[in-house]
mmCIF file of C-alpha atoms in Angstrom:
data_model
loop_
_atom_site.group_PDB
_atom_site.id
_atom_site.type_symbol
_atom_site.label_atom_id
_atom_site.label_comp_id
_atom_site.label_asym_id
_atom_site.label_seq_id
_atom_site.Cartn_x
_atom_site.Cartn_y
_atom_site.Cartn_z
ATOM 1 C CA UNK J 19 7.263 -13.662 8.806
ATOM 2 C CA UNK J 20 4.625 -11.810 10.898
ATOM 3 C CA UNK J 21 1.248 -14.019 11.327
ATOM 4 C CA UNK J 22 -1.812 -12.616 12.468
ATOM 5 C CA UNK J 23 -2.860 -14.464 15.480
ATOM 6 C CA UNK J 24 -6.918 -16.300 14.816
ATOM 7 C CA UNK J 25 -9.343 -18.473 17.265
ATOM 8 C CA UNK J 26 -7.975 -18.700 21.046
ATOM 9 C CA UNK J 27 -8.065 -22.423 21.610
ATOM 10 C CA UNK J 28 -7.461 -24.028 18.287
ATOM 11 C CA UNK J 29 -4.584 -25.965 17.581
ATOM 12 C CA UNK J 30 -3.292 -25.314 14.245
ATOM 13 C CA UNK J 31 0.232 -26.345 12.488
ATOM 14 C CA UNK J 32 0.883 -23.197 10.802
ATOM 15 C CA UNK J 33 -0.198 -21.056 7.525
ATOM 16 C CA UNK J 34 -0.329 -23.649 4.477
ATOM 17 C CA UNK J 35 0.124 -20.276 1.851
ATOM 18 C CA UNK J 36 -1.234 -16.964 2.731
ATOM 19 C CA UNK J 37 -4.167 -18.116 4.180
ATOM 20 C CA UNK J 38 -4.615 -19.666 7.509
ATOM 21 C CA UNK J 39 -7.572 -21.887 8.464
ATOM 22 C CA UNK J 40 -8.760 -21.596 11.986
ATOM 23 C CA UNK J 41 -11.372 -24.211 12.024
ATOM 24 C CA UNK J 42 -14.671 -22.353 12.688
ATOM 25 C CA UNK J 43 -12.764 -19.321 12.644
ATOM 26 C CA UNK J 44 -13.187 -17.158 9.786
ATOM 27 C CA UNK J 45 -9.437 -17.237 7.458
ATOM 28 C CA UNK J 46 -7.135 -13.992 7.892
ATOM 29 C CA UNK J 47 -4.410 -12.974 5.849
ATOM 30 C CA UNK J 48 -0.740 -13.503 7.030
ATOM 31 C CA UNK J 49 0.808 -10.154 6.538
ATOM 32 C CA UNK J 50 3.678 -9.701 4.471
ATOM 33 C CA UNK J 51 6.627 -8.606 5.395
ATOM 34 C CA UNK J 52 9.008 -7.072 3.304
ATOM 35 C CA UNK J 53 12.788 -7.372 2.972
ATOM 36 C CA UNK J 54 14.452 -3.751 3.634
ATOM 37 C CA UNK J 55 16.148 -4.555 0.121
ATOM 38 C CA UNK J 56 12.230 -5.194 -1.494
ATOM 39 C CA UNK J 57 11.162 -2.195 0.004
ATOM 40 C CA UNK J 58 14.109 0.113 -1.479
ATOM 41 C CA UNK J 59 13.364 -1.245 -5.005
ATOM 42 C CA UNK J 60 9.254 -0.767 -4.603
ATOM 43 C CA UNK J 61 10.266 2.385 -3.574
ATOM 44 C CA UNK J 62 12.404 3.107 -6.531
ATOM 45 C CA UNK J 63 9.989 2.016 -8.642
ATOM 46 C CA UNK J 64 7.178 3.810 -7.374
ATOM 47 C CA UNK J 65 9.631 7.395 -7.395
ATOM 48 C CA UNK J 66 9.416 6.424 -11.475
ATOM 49 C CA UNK J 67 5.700 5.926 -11.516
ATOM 50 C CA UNK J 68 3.124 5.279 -9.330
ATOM 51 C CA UNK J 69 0.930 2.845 -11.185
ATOM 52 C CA UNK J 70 2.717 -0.900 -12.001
ATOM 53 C CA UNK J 71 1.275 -2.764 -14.473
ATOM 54 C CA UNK J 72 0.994 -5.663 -17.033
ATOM 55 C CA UNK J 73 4.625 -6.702 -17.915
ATOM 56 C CA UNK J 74 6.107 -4.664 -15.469
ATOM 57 C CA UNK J 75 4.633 -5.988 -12.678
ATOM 58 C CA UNK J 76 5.367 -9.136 -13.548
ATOM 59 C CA UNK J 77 8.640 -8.656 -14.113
ATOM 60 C CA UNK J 78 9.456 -6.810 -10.614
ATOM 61 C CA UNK J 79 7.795 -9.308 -8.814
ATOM 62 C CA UNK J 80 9.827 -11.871 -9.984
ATOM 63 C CA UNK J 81 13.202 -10.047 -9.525
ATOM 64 C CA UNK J 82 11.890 -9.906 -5.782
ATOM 65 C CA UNK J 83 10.586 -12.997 -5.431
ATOM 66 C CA UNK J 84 6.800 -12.070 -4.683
ATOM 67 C CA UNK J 85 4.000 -12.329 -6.135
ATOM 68 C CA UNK J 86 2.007 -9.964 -8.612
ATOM 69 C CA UNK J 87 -0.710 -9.690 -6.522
ATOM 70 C CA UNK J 88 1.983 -8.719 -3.105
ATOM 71 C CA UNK J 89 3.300 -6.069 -5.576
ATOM 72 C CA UNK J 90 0.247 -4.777 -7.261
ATOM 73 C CA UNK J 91 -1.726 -4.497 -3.540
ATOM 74 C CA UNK J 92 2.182 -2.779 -2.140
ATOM 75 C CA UNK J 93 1.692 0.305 -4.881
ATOM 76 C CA UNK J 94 -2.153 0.435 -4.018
ATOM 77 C CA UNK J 95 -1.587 0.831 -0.753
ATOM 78 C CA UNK J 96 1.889 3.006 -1.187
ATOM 79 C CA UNK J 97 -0.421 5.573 -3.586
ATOM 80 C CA UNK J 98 -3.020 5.812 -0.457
ATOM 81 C CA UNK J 99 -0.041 6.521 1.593
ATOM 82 C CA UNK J 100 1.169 9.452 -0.489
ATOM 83 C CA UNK J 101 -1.988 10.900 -0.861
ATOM 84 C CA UNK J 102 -2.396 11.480 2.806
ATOM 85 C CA UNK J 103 0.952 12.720 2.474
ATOM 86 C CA UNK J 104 0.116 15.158 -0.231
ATOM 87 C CA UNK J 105 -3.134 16.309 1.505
ATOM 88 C CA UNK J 106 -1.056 17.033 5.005
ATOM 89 C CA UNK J 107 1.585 19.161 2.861
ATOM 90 C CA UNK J 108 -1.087 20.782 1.515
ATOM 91 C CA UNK J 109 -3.018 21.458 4.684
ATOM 92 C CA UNK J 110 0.085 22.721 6.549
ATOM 93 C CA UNK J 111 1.201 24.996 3.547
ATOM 94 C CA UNK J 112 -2.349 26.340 3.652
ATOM 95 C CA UNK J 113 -2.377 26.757 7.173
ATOM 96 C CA UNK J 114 1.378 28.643 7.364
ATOM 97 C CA UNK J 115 -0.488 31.112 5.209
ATOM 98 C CA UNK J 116 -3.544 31.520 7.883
ATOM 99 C CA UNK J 117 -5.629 29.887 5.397
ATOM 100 C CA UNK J 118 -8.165 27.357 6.960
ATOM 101 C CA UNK J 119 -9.180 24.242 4.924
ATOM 102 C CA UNK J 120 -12.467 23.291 6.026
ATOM 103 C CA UNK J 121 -13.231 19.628 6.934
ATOM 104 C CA UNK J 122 -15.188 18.206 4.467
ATOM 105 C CA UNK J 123 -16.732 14.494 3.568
ATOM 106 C CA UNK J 124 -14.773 14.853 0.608
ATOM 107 C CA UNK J 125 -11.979 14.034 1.751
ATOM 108 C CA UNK J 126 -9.170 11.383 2.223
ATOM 109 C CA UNK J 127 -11.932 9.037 3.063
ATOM 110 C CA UNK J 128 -13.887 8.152 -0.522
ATOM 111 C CA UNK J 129 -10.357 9.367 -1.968
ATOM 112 C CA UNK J 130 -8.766 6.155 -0.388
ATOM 113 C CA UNK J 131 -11.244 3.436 -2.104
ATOM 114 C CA UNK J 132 -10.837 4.883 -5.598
ATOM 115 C CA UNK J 133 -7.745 4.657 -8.329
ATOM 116 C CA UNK J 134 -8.959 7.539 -10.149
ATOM 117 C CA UNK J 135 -6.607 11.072 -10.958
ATOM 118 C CA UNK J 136 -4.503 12.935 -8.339
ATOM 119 C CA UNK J 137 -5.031 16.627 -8.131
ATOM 120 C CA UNK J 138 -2.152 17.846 -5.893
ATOM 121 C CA UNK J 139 -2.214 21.761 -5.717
ATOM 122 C CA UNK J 140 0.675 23.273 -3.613
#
């Protein structure tokens, strides 16, 4: 897998879990890196419905051999993704039409740290 690189200098014998210890360093997360096969049945799942939980979750995690938490943090992260993409399609439909959207601080920003409802107009 991919590991993100800490403290210049340290000598350390590789990730015990997730979590690397750098010595004075503060920890970072080793990134995961998906099988193509993982990501094709994430994305599967996530064409059915975009929020996995309880039972589910559980369950699809361990038919790909992750954990809950690597799932439940891949469909957060997959819902931020297709909300930009919703927002662009919207922008560029708007803007075929000569319609300006104005920039505004309610944007894709503050939507990106909340779970709340969708509201996709096109």
């Amino acid at each position: 897998g991919l590991e993100l690189s800490h403290c210049v200098g340290t000598n350390s014998l590789g990730p015990t879990g997730p979590w690397r210890s750098g010595g004075p360093c503060k920890m970072k997360r080793v990134r995961t890196v998906f099988k193509p096969e993982q990501l094709e049945r994430l994305e599967q799942e996530f064409l059915k419905q975009q929020y996995m939980v309880g039972t589910e979750r559980v369950d699809l995690a361990a038919t790909l051999h992750l954990t809950e938490t690597q799932v439940k943090v891949w469909f957060q992260n997959r819902r931020i993704k297709w909300r930009k993409q919703s927002m662009e399609q919207k922008a560029a439909k708007l803007s075929q039409f000569g319609v300006i959207q104005p920039a505004s601080a309610d944007s894709t920003d503050s939507k990106d740290h909340e779970e709340g409802t969708v509201d996709v107009e096109l």
